């Protein structure tokens, strides 16, 4: 990924109005993507979906124009979860899918994600091909070859039915009370339908988007309101999505948070008990060490990938495994869908609850998370922390202090100017001290 100019770990992202998140760039990006995805001898089409940010209208129009100029038809889906675009790209046999979203970021950010015709994130080679076309001047195809645009009016209904199809026909959520937090984002009009149609008694918060309130004090990055709602309403659990719907976190009946690491363990352990796990589990460098220890204790192989769902998917494909994910709630379940899907992942957790006859509280008890501390150090511009001798020396000192019972991780964010400083181990006080000292040194060493 170091060779990419525009693409980070999850597409292209930044602040609206600042290059490259501008209408001019999006026009060029649409044309470049159209050239990269276009295949001779067939009528090519690309789907465009978006979350609920106000700026999505502007970028949707710019991308549409660029794709049309490249001679590619456009199908507009409107506000839809990111995984819905992946699914619909496959079902429409489209050349690619484009998502206009900055995921869990605030409304003043936006970005672009791409899906291949198979509904998977693009590989490095195809991203490089798009960037190659970005360096060329736009050449508009002949008027008779311009791409046409149309709207897909039944996209939400198609996706709702798909989500329900990922659990057995006999599975219901009757007698279960659930609170959903849709982050004022892309799941606001589909998630409540999915869970209600499966029989749950559903209450909803964060489902009134106005273009500016996406992720604002709600959703998977702000669980406080969901925790209050679950306890106040005596719900069995709460489910929180992020702004584009590819992540999910949960809240237990007592208001305690259940993160992606714990959800991954719940799904894996129940599937393993039923003999349908199909291999091991892939986490990331950030996955809590407690997950690895708990899975290995019951006989499940565990492997770490680089941070980012695309890298989790790479390892799953290489091993022919089906289950992986991140602590942020980005779970990949290959025998259900082709990318991280918050609604589908939540249904798999609820399926584990139903099949086991236990509560979420009971199922998560099998894993004990080790104390983990992380500080996001904001820097003026991104840099490799291991390019600084003083940071390398500090990491080596910290690793020696923690010994074999702990670990240290520093990594540059692929989407923001942040250096993530993390450590975990047996002693919470030592972990906190180590992380704070490392964060101080990183902050002083930045460009």
CSV table of C-alpha atoms in Angstrom, one decimal:
chain,number,residue,atom,x,y,z
A,1,UNK,CA,0.0,0.0,0.0
A,2,UNK,CA,3.0,2.3,0.4
A,3,UNK,CA,3.0,2.8,-3.4
A,4,UNK,CA,-0.5,4.1,-3.5
A,5,UNK,CA,-0.9,7.9,-3.8
A,6,UNK,CA,-4.6,8.2,-2.9
A,7,UNK,CA,-5.8,4.8,-1.6
A,8,UNK,CA,-5.4,4.0,2.1
A,9,UNK,CA,-6.3,0.8,4.0
A,10,UNK,CA,-10.0,1.3,3.2
A,11,UNK,CA,-10.4,3.4,0.0
A,12,UNK,CA,-9.9,7.1,-0.2
A,13,UNK,CA,-10.9,9.3,2.7
A,14,UNK,CA,-10.5,12.9,4.0
A,15,UNK,CA,-12.2,16.1,4.8
A,16,UNK,CA,-14.8,17.4,2.4
A,17,UNK,CA,-13.5,20.3,0.3
A,18,UNK,CA,-9.9,19.4,0.9
A,19,UNK,CA,-8.0,17.5,-1.9
A,20,UNK,CA,-8.7,14.8,-2.8
A,21,UNK,CA,-12.2,14.9,-1.4
A,22,UNK,CA,-13.4,17.5,-3.9
A,23,UNK,CA,-16.0,17.4,-6.7
A,24,UNK,CA,-13.3,17.9,-9.3
A,25,UNK,CA,-11.3,14.9,-8.1
A,26,UNK,CA,-14.4,12.8,-7.8
A,27,UNK,CA,-15.3,13.5,-11.4
A,28,UNK,CA,-11.8,12.4,-12.5
A,29,UNK,CA,-12.0,9.4,-10.1
A,30,UNK,CA,-15.3,8.3,-11.7
A,31,UNK,CA,-13.8,8.4,-15.2
A,32,UNK,CA,-10.6,6.7,-14.1
A,33,UNK,CA,-12.6,3.9,-12.3
A,34,UNK,CA,-14.8,3.5,-15.4
A,35,UNK,CA,-11.7,3.0,-17.5
A,36,UNK,CA,-10.2,0.5,-15.1
A,37,UNK,CA,-13.4,-1.5,-14.7
A,38,UNK,CA,-14.5,-1.4,-18.3
A,39,UNK,CA,-14.3,-4.6,-20.3
A,40,UNK,CA,-14.4,-4.6,-24.1
A,41,UNK,CA,-17.3,-6.3,-25.8
A,42,UNK,CA,-19.9,-5.9,-23.1
A,43,UNK,CA,-22.1,-3.2,-21.6
A,44,UNK,CA,-20.4,-2.2,-18.4
A,45,UNK,CA,-22.3,-0.9,-15.3
A,46,UNK,CA,-21.2,0.3,-11.9
A,47,UNK,CA,-23.4,0.7,-8.8
A,48,UNK,CA,-23.1,3.7,-6.6
A,49,UNK,CA,-24.4,3.8,-3.0
A,50,UNK,CA,-23.8,6.2,-0.1
A,51,UNK,CA,-24.3,6.8,3.5
A,52,UNK,CA,-26.4,9.7,4.9
A,53,UNK,CA,-23.8,12.6,4.7
A,54,UNK,CA,-24.9,15.7,3.1
A,55,UNK,CA,-21.8,15.8,0.9
A,56,UNK,CA,-22.8,12.4,-0.6
A,57,UNK,CA,-25.2,14.1,-3.0
A,58,UNK,CA,-22.4,16.2,-4.5
A,59,UNK,CA,-20.0,13.3,-4.9
A,60,UNK,CA,-22.6,11.0,-6.3
A,61,UNK,CA,-23.3,13.4,-9.1
A,62,UNK,CA,-19.6,13.9,-9.8
A,63,UNK,CA,-18.9,10.2,-9.9
A,64,UNK,CA,-21.9,9.6,-12.1
A,65,UNK,CA,-20.7,12.2,-14.6
A,66,UNK,CA,-17.2,10.7,-14.7
A,67,UNK,CA,-18.4,7.1,-15.2
A,68,UNK,CA,-20.8,8.3,-18.0
A,69,UNK,CA,-17.9,10.0,-19.7
A,70,UNK,CA,-16.0,6.7,-19.7
A,71,UNK,CA,-19.0,5.0,-21.3
A,72,UNK,CA,-20.1,3.1,-18.2
A,73,UNK,CA,-23.7,2.8,-17.1
A,74,UNK,CA,-24.6,3.8,-13.6
A,75,UNK,CA,-27.1,2.4,-11.2
A,76,UNK,CA,-27.8,4.7,-8.2
A,77,UNK,CA,-28.8,3.0,-5.0
A,78,UNK,CA,-29.2,6.0,-2.7
A,79,UNK,CA,-28.4,5.6,1.1
A,80,UNK,CA,-27.5,2.0,1.7
A,81,UNK,CA,-25.1,0.2,4.0
A,82,UNK,CA,-21.7,-0.5,2.5
A,83,UNK,CA,-22.2,-4.3,2.6
A,84,UNK,CA,-25.5,-3.9,0.7
A,85,UNK,CA,-23.5,-2.3,-2.2
A,86,UNK,CA,-21.2,-5.4,-2.2
A,87,UNK,CA,-24.2,-7.7,-2.3
A,88,UNK,CA,-26.1,-5.8,-5.0
A,89,UNK,CA,-22.9,-5.5,-7.1
A,90,UNK,CA,-22.9,-9.3,-7.3
A,91,UNK,CA,-26.6,-9.7,-7.9
A,92,UNK,CA,-26.8,-7.1,-10.7
A,93,UNK,CA,-23.7,-8.6,-12.3
A,94,UNK,CA,-22.2,-5.2,-12.3
A,95,UNK,CA,-18.6,-4.5,-13.2
A,96,UNK,CA,-18.0,-2.8,-9.8
A,97,UNK,CA,-19.6,-1.1,-6.8
A,98,UNK,CA,-18.7,2.3,-5.4
A,99,UNK,CA,-19.6,3.4,-1.8
A,100,UNK,CA,-19.5,7.1,-0.8
A,101,UNK,CA,-18.8,7.0,2.9
A,102,UNK,CA,-16.3,7.8,5.6
A,103,UNK,CA,-17.6,5.0,7.8
A,104,UNK,CA,-17.4,6.0,11.5
A,105,UNK,CA,-16.0,9.5,10.9
A,106,UNK,CA,-18.0,12.7,11.5
A,107,UNK,CA,-20.0,14.3,8.7
A,108,UNK,CA,-17.3,16.7,7.6
A,109,UNK,CA,-15.3,13.8,6.3
A,110,UNK,CA,-16.2,11.6,3.3
A,111,UNK,CA,-14.5,9.0,1.2
A,112,UNK,CA,-14.8,6.4,-1.5
A,113,UNK,CA,-14.7,2.6,-1.3
A,114,UNK,CA,-14.7,0.2,-4.2
A,115,UNK,CA,-16.0,-3.3,-4.6
A,116,UNK,CA,-15.1,-5.7,-7.3
A,117,UNK,CA,-17.6,-7.6,-9.4
A,118,UNK,CA,-17.4,-10.4,-6.8
A,119,UNK,CA,-18.4,-8.0,-4.0
A,120,UNK,CA,-14.9,-7.9,-2.5
A,121,UNK,CA,-12.6,-5.1,-1.7
A,122,UNK,CA,-10.2,-4.3,-4.6
A,123,UNK,CA,-6.7,-5.8,-4.6
A,124,UNK,CA,-3.6,-3.5,-4.8
A,125,UNK,CA,-3.2,-4.1,-8.6
A,126,UNK,CA,-6.6,-2.8,-9.4
A,127,UNK,CA,-6.2,0.2,-7.1
A,128,UNK,CA,-2.9,0.9,-8.9
A,129,UNK,CA,-4.7,0.7,-12.3
A,130,UNK,CA,-7.3,3.3,-11.2
A,131,UNK,CA,-4.4,5.6,-10.0
A,132,UNK,CA,-2.7,5.1,-13.4
A,133,UNK,CA,-5.8,6.4,-15.2
A,134,UNK,CA,-6.0,9.3,-12.7
A,135,UNK,CA,-2.7,10.5,-14.1
A,136,UNK,CA,-4.1,10.8,-17.6
A,137,UNK,CA,-6.3,13.5,-19.1
A,138,UNK,CA,-10.0,12.8,-19.4
A,139,UNK,CA,-11.1,11.6,-22.8
A,140,UNK,CA,-14.9,11.6,-23.2
A,141,UNK,CA,-16.3,8.8,-25.3
A,142,UNK,CA,-18.5,9.5,-28.3
A,143,UNK,CA,-22.0,10.8,-27.5
A,144,UNK,CA,-23.6,7.5,-28.6
A,145,UNK,CA,-21.4,5.6,-26.2
A,146,UNK,CA,-22.0,7.7,-23.0
A,147,UNK,CA,-23.1,5.7,-20.0
A,148,UNK,CA,-26.7,5.9,-18.9
A,149,UNK,CA,-27.9,6.4,-15.3
A,150,UNK,CA,-30.9,4.9,-13.5
A,151,UNK,CA,-32.1,4.5,-9.9
A,152,UNK,CA,-32.7,1.2,-8.3
A,153,UNK,CA,-35.9,1.8,-6.3
A,154,UNK,CA,-36.1,-1.7,-4.7
A,155,UNK,CA,-32.5,-1.8,-3.3
A,156,UNK,CA,-33.5,-1.6,0.4
A,157,UNK,CA,-36.0,-4.5,0.1
A,158,UNK,CA,-33.5,-6.7,-1.8
A,159,UNK,CA,-31.0,-6.2,0.9
A,160,UNK,CA,-33.4,-6.8,3.8
A,161,UNK,CA,-34.3,-10.2,2.2
A,162,UNK,CA,-30.7,-11.0,1.8
A,163,UNK,CA,-29.9,-10.4,5.4
A,164,UNK,CA,-32.7,-12.6,6.5
A,165,UNK,CA,-31.5,-15.3,4.2
A,166,UNK,CA,-28.2,-15.7,6.1
A,167,UNK,CA,-30.0,-17.4,9.0
A,168,UNK,CA,-32.1,-20.6,8.8
A,169,UNK,CA,-35.8,-20.3,7.9
A,170,UNK,CA,-36.8,-21.6,11.2
A,171,UNK,CA,-34.8,-19.0,13.1
A,172,UNK,CA,-36.8,-16.3,14.8
A,173,UNK,CA,-36.3,-13.6,17.4
A,174,UNK,CA,-39.7,-14.0,19.0
A,175,UNK,CA,-39.7,-13.0,22.7
A,176,UNK,CA,-36.5,-11.0,22.3
A,177,UNK,CA,-36.4,-7.3,23.0
A,178,UNK,CA,-33.6,-5.4,21.2
A,179,UNK,CA,-32.5,-1.8,21.0
A,180,UNK,CA,-30.9,-0.8,17.7
A,181,UNK,CA,-28.6,2.2,17.3
A,182,UNK,CA,-28.3,3.1,13.6
A,183,UNK,CA,-25.8,6.0,14.1
A,184,UNK,CA,-28.1,8.2,11.9
A,185,UNK,CA,-26.4,6.4,9.1
A,186,UNK,CA,-27.0,4.0,6.2
A,187,UNK,CA,-28.7,1.3,8.2
A,188,UNK,CA,-31.5,3.6,9.5
A,189,UNK,CA,-34.1,2.3,7.0
A,190,UNK,CA,-33.1,-1.3,6.7
A,191,UNK,CA,-31.9,-2.7,10.0
A,192,UNK,CA,-35.2,-2.1,11.9
A,193,UNK,CA,-37.0,-4.0,9.2
A,194,UNK,CA,-34.6,-7.0,9.3
A,195,UNK,CA,-35.0,-7.5,13.1
A,196,UNK,CA,-38.7,-6.8,13.2
A,197,UNK,CA,-39.5,-9.2,10.4
A,198,UNK,CA,-37.6,-11.9,12.2
A,199,UNK,CA,-39.9,-11.4,15.2
A,200,UNK,CA,-38.0,-9.2,17.6
A,201,UNK,CA,-39.5,-6.4,19.7
A,202,UNK,CA,-37.4,-3.6,18.4
A,203,UNK,CA,-36.7,-0.1,19.8
A,204,UNK,CA,-34.6,2.2,17.6
A,205,UNK,CA,-32.3,5.2,18.3
A,206,UNK,CA,-30.0,7.1,15.9
A,207,UNK,CA,-32.4,6.6,13.0
A,208,UNK,CA,-33.2,10.2,12.0
A,209,UNK,CA,-30.4,11.3,9.7
A,210,UNK,CA,-30.3,15.0,8.6
A,211,UNK,CA,-27.1,14.8,6.7
A,212,UNK,CA,-25.0,16.3,9.5
A,213,UNK,CA,-25.6,14.1,12.5
A,214,UNK,CA,-24.1,10.8,11.2
A,215,UNK,CA,-22.1,9.1,14.1
A,216,UNK,CA,-22.8,12.2,16.3
A,217,UNK,CA,-22.9,10.8,19.9
A,218,UNK,CA,-24.5,7.6,18.6
A,219,UNK,CA,-23.4,4.4,16.8
A,220,UNK,CA,-20.6,2.0,17.5
A,221,UNK,CA,-18.1,4.7,18.4
A,222,UNK,CA,-20.5,6.3,21.0
A,223,UNK,CA,-22.3,3.6,23.0
A,224,UNK,CA,-23.5,5.7,25.9
A,225,UNK,CA,-27.0,6.3,24.7
A,226,UNK,CA,-27.5,2.7,23.7
A,227,UNK,CA,-26.3,1.5,27.1
A,228,UNK,CA,-28.9,3.8,28.8
A,229,UNK,CA,-31.6,2.7,26.4
A,230,UNK,CA,-31.0,-1.1,26.9
A,231,UNK,CA,-31.1,-0.8,30.7
A,232,UNK,CA,-34.1,1.6,30.8
A,233,UNK,CA,-36.2,-0.6,28.5
A,234,UNK,CA,-35.2,-3.9,30.1
A,235,UNK,CA,-33.9,-5.1,26.7
A,236,UNK,CA,-32.1,-8.4,26.2
A,237,UNK,CA,-29.4,-6.6,24.4
A,238,UNK,CA,-28.5,-3.6,22.2
A,239,UNK,CA,-26.9,-3.5,18.7
A,240,UNK,CA,-24.9,-0.5,17.4
A,241,UNK,CA,-23.8,0.0,13.8
A,242,UNK,CA,-21.4,2.6,12.5
A,243,UNK,CA,-22.3,5.2,9.9
A,244,UNK,CA,-22.0,2.9,6.9
A,245,UNK,CA,-23.2,-0.3,8.5
A,246,UNK,CA,-20.1,-2.5,8.1
A,247,UNK,CA,-19.3,-2.7,11.8
A,248,UNK,CA,-21.3,-3.8,14.8
A,249,UNK,CA,-20.9,-3.7,18.6
A,250,UNK,CA,-23.3,-4.9,21.2
A,251,UNK,CA,-24.5,-3.9,24.6
A,252,UNK,CA,-25.4,-6.7,27.1
A,253,UNK,CA,-28.6,-6.5,29.2
A,254,UNK,CA,-26.8,-4.9,32.1
A,255,UNK,CA,-25.4,-2.1,29.9
A,256,UNK,CA,-21.9,-3.5,29.5
A,257,UNK,CA,-20.2,-3.2,26.1
A,258,UNK,CA,-19.5,-6.3,24.0
A,259,UNK,CA,-16.8,-5.5,21.4
A,260,UNK,CA,-15.8,-7.1,18.2
A,261,UNK,CA,-13.2,-9.4,19.8
A,262,UNK,CA,-15.9,-10.8,22.1
A,263,UNK,CA,-18.5,-11.1,19.3
A,264,UNK,CA,-15.9,-13.0,17.2
A,265,UNK,CA,-15.3,-15.4,20.1
A,266,UNK,CA,-19.0,-16.0,20.6
A,267,UNK,CA,-19.6,-16.8,16.9
A,268,UNK,CA,-16.4,-19.0,16.7
A,269,UNK,CA,-17.0,-21.0,19.9
A,270,UNK,CA,-20.6,-21.8,19.1
A,271,UNK,CA,-19.9,-22.8,15.5
A,272,UNK,CA,-17.0,-24.9,16.7
A,273,UNK,CA,-19.2,-26.6,19.3
A,274,UNK,CA,-21.7,-27.4,16.4
A,275,UNK,CA,-18.9,-28.7,14.1
A,276,UNK,CA,-19.4,-26.0,11.5
A,277,UNK,CA,-16.6,-23.5,12.0
A,278,UNK,CA,-14.7,-24.7,8.9
A,279,UNK,CA,-11.1,-24.0,10.0
A,280,UNK,CA,-9.6,-21.4,12.3
A,281,UNK,CA,-10.2,-17.7,13.0
A,282,UNK,CA,-8.3,-14.7,11.7
A,283,UNK,CA,-7.9,-11.6,13.8
A,284,UNK,CA,-5.6,-8.6,13.4
A,285,UNK,CA,-2.5,-7.2,15.1
A,286,UNK,CA,-4.9,-5.3,17.3
A,287,UNK,CA,-7.0,-8.3,18.4
A,288,UNK,CA,-6.9,-8.8,22.2
A,289,UNK,CA,-4.5,-11.5,23.3
A,290,UNK,CA,-7.3,-13.0,25.4
A,291,UNK,CA,-9.2,-14.0,22.1
A,292,UNK,CA,-6.2,-16.0,20.9
A,293,UNK,CA,-5.7,-17.7,24.2
A,294,UNK,CA,-9.4,-18.6,24.7
A,295,UNK,CA,-9.7,-19.9,21.1
A,296,UNK,CA,-6.6,-22.0,21.3
A,297,UNK,CA,-7.7,-23.4,24.7
A,298,UNK,CA,-10.8,-25.0,23.0
A,299,UNK,CA,-8.8,-26.2,20.0
A,300,UNK,CA,-9.4,-23.4,17.4
A,301,UNK,CA,-6.5,-22.2,15.4
A,302,UNK,CA,-5.9,-18.4,15.4
A,303,UNK,CA,-3.9,-16.2,13.0
A,304,UNK,CA,-3.2,-12.5,12.9
A,305,UNK,CA,-3.4,-10.3,9.8
A,306,UNK,CA,-2.5,-6.7,9.3
A,307,UNK,CA,-5.2,-4.2,10.4
A,308,UNK,CA,-8.0,-3.8,7.9
A,309,UNK,CA,-10.8,-6.1,6.8
A,310,UNK,CA,-9.2,-6.6,3.4
A,311,UNK,CA,-6.2,-8.2,5.0
A,312,UNK,CA,-8.4,-10.4,7.2
A,313,UNK,CA,-10.2,-11.5,4.0
A,314,UNK,CA,-6.8,-12.2,2.4
A,315,UNK,CA,-5.8,-14.6,5.2
A,316,UNK,CA,-9.2,-16.2,5.2
A,317,UNK,CA,-9.0,-16.9,1.5
A,318,UNK,CA,-5.4,-18.2,1.8
A,319,UNK,CA,-6.4,-20.6,4.5
A,320,UNK,CA,-9.9,-21.4,3.2
A,321,UNK,CA,-11.4,-20.3,6.5
A,322,UNK,CA,-14.7,-18.5,6.9
A,323,UNK,CA,-14.5,-16.4,10.1
A,324,UNK,CA,-12.4,-13.4,11.0
A,325,UNK,CA,-12.7,-9.8,12.3
A,326,UNK,CA,-11.5,-6.9,14.3
A,327,UNK,CA,-12.2,-5.5,17.8
A,328,UNK,CA,-13.9,-2.5,16.2
A,329,UNK,CA,-16.7,-4.8,15.2
A,330,UNK,CA,-15.7,-5.3,11.6
A,331,UNK,CA,-16.4,-9.0,11.2
A,332,UNK,CA,-16.0,-11.1,8.1
A,333,UNK,CA,-18.2,-14.2,7.7
A,334,UNK,CA,-17.4,-15.7,4.3
A,335,UNK,CA,-20.1,-18.3,4.2
A,336,UNK,CA,-22.7,-15.5,4.6
A,337,UNK,CA,-21.3,-12.6,2.6
A,338,UNK,CA,-18.3,-11.3,0.8
A,339,UNK,CA,-17.3,-8.4,3.1
A,340,UNK,CA,-17.8,-7.0,6.6
A,341,UNK,CA,-21.5,-6.7,7.3
A,342,UNK,CA,-22.9,-5.3,10.6
A,343,UNK,CA,-26.4,-6.6,10.3
A,344,UNK,CA,-25.4,-10.1,9.1
A,345,UNK,CA,-22.7,-10.3,11.9
A,346,UNK,CA,-25.3,-9.3,14.5
A,347,UNK,CA,-27.6,-12.0,13.2
A,348,UNK,CA,-24.9,-14.6,13.5
A,349,UNK,CA,-24.4,-13.6,17.2
A,350,UNK,CA,-28.1,-13.9,17.8
A,351,UNK,CA,-28.1,-17.3,16.0
A,352,UNK,CA,-25.4,-18.5,18.4
A,353,UNK,CA,-27.5,-17.2,21.4
A,354,UNK,CA,-30.5,-19.1,20.1
A,355,UNK,CA,-28.8,-22.3,19.3
A,356,UNK,CA,-26.9,-22.5,22.6
A,357,UNK,CA,-29.9,-21.7,24.7
A,358,UNK,CA,-27.7,-19.3,26.6
A,359,UNK,CA,-27.7,-15.5,26.9
A,360,UNK,CA,-25.1,-13.3,25.4
A,361,UNK,CA,-23.8,-12.7,29.0
A,362,UNK,CA,-23.2,-16.5,29.3
A,363,UNK,CA,-21.6,-16.9,25.9
A,364,UNK,CA,-19.0,-14.1,26.4
A,365,UNK,CA,-17.8,-15.5,29.7
A,366,UNK,CA,-15.6,-18.0,28.0
A,367,UNK,CA,-13.1,-15.3,27.1
A,368,UNK,CA,-11.2,-13.1,29.4
A,369,UNK,CA,-9.8,-10.0,27.8
A,370,UNK,CA,-6.3,-9.0,28.9
A,371,UNK,CA,-5.8,-5.4,30.0
A,372,UNK,CA,-5.2,-3.4,26.8
A,373,UNK,CA,-4.5,0.3,26.5
A,374,UNK,CA,-4.4,2.4,23.2
A,375,UNK,CA,-3.7,6.0,22.6
A,376,UNK,CA,-4.2,7.7,19.2
A,377,UNK,CA,-1.5,10.3,18.8
A,378,UNK,CA,-2.5,12.9,16.3
A,379,UNK,CA,0.4,14.0,14.0
A,380,UNK,CA,0.9,16.8,11.5
A,381,UNK,CA,1.4,14.3,8.7
A,382,UNK,CA,1.6,10.5,8.5
A,383,UNK,CA,4.9,8.8,9.1
A,384,UNK,CA,6.3,5.4,9.8
A,385,UNK,CA,6.9,5.4,13.6
A,386,UNK,CA,9.7,2.8,13.2
A,387,UNK,CA,11.7,5.2,11.0
A,388,UNK,CA,12.6,7.1,14.3
A,389,UNK,CA,15.4,5.7,16.3
A,390,UNK,CA,14.1,7.1,19.6
A,391,UNK,CA,10.7,5.3,19.0
A,392,UNK,CA,12.4,2.0,18.2
A,393,UNK,CA,14.5,2.2,21.4
A,394,UNK,CA,11.4,3.0,23.4
A,395,UNK,CA,9.5,0.1,22.0
A,396,UNK,CA,12.3,-2.3,22.7
A,397,UNK,CA,12.4,-1.0,26.3
A,398,UNK,CA,8.7,-1.5,26.7
A,399,UNK,CA,8.8,-5.0,25.3
A,400,UNK,CA,11.5,-6.0,27.7
A,401,UNK,CA,9.5,-4.6,30.6
A,402,UNK,CA,6.3,-6.5,29.6
A,403,UNK,CA,8.1,-9.8,28.7
A,404,UNK,CA,6.4,-12.7,27.1
A,405,UNK,CA,3.1,-12.0,28.9
A,406,UNK,CA,2.5,-8.9,27.0
A,407,UNK,CA,3.0,-7.1,23.6
A,408,UNK,CA,3.4,-3.7,22.1
A,409,UNK,CA,2.1,-2.4,18.8
A,410,UNK,CA,2.6,0.9,17.0
A,411,UNK,CA,1.0,1.5,13.6
A,412,UNK,CA,0.1,4.5,11.5
A,413,UNK,CA,-3.6,4.8,10.7
A,414,UNK,CA,-4.4,4.2,7.1
A,415,UNK,CA,-7.3,6.7,7.1
A,416,UNK,CA,-6.3,9.5,9.5
A,417,UNK,CA,-3.1,11.3,10.5
A,418,UNK,CA,-2.8,9.2,13.7
A,419,UNK,CA,-0.2,6.9,15.2
A,420,UNK,CA,-1.9,4.2,17.2
A,421,UNK,CA,0.0,3.2,20.3
A,422,UNK,CA,-1.1,0.0,22.0
A,423,UNK,CA,0.1,-2.4,24.6
A,424,UNK,CA,-1.5,-5.3,26.5
A,425,UNK,CA,-0.5,-7.7,29.2
A,426,UNK,CA,-1.3,-9.0,32.6
A,427,UNK,CA,-0.9,-5.9,34.7
A,428,UNK,CA,-3.2,-2.9,33.9
A,429,UNK,CA,-1.0,-0.3,35.7
A,430,UNK,CA,2.1,-1.4,33.8
A,431,UNK,CA,0.3,-1.3,30.5
A,432,UNK,CA,-1.1,2.2,31.1
A,433,UNK,CA,2.4,3.5,32.1
A,434,UNK,CA,4.0,1.9,29.0
A,435,UNK,CA,1.5,3.3,26.6
A,436,UNK,CA,1.6,6.8,28.0
A,437,UNK,CA,5.3,6.9,27.8
A,438,UNK,CA,5.4,5.6,24.2
A,439,UNK,CA,2.7,8.1,23.2
A,440,UNK,CA,4.7,10.9,24.6
A,441,UNK,CA,7.8,9.9,22.7
A,442,UNK,CA,5.8,9.5,19.4
A,443,UNK,CA,4.3,12.9,19.9
A,444,UNK,CA,7.7,14.5,20.3
A,445,UNK,CA,9.2,12.6,17.4
A,446,UNK,CA,6.6,13.5,14.8
A,447,UNK,CA,7.4,15.6,11.7
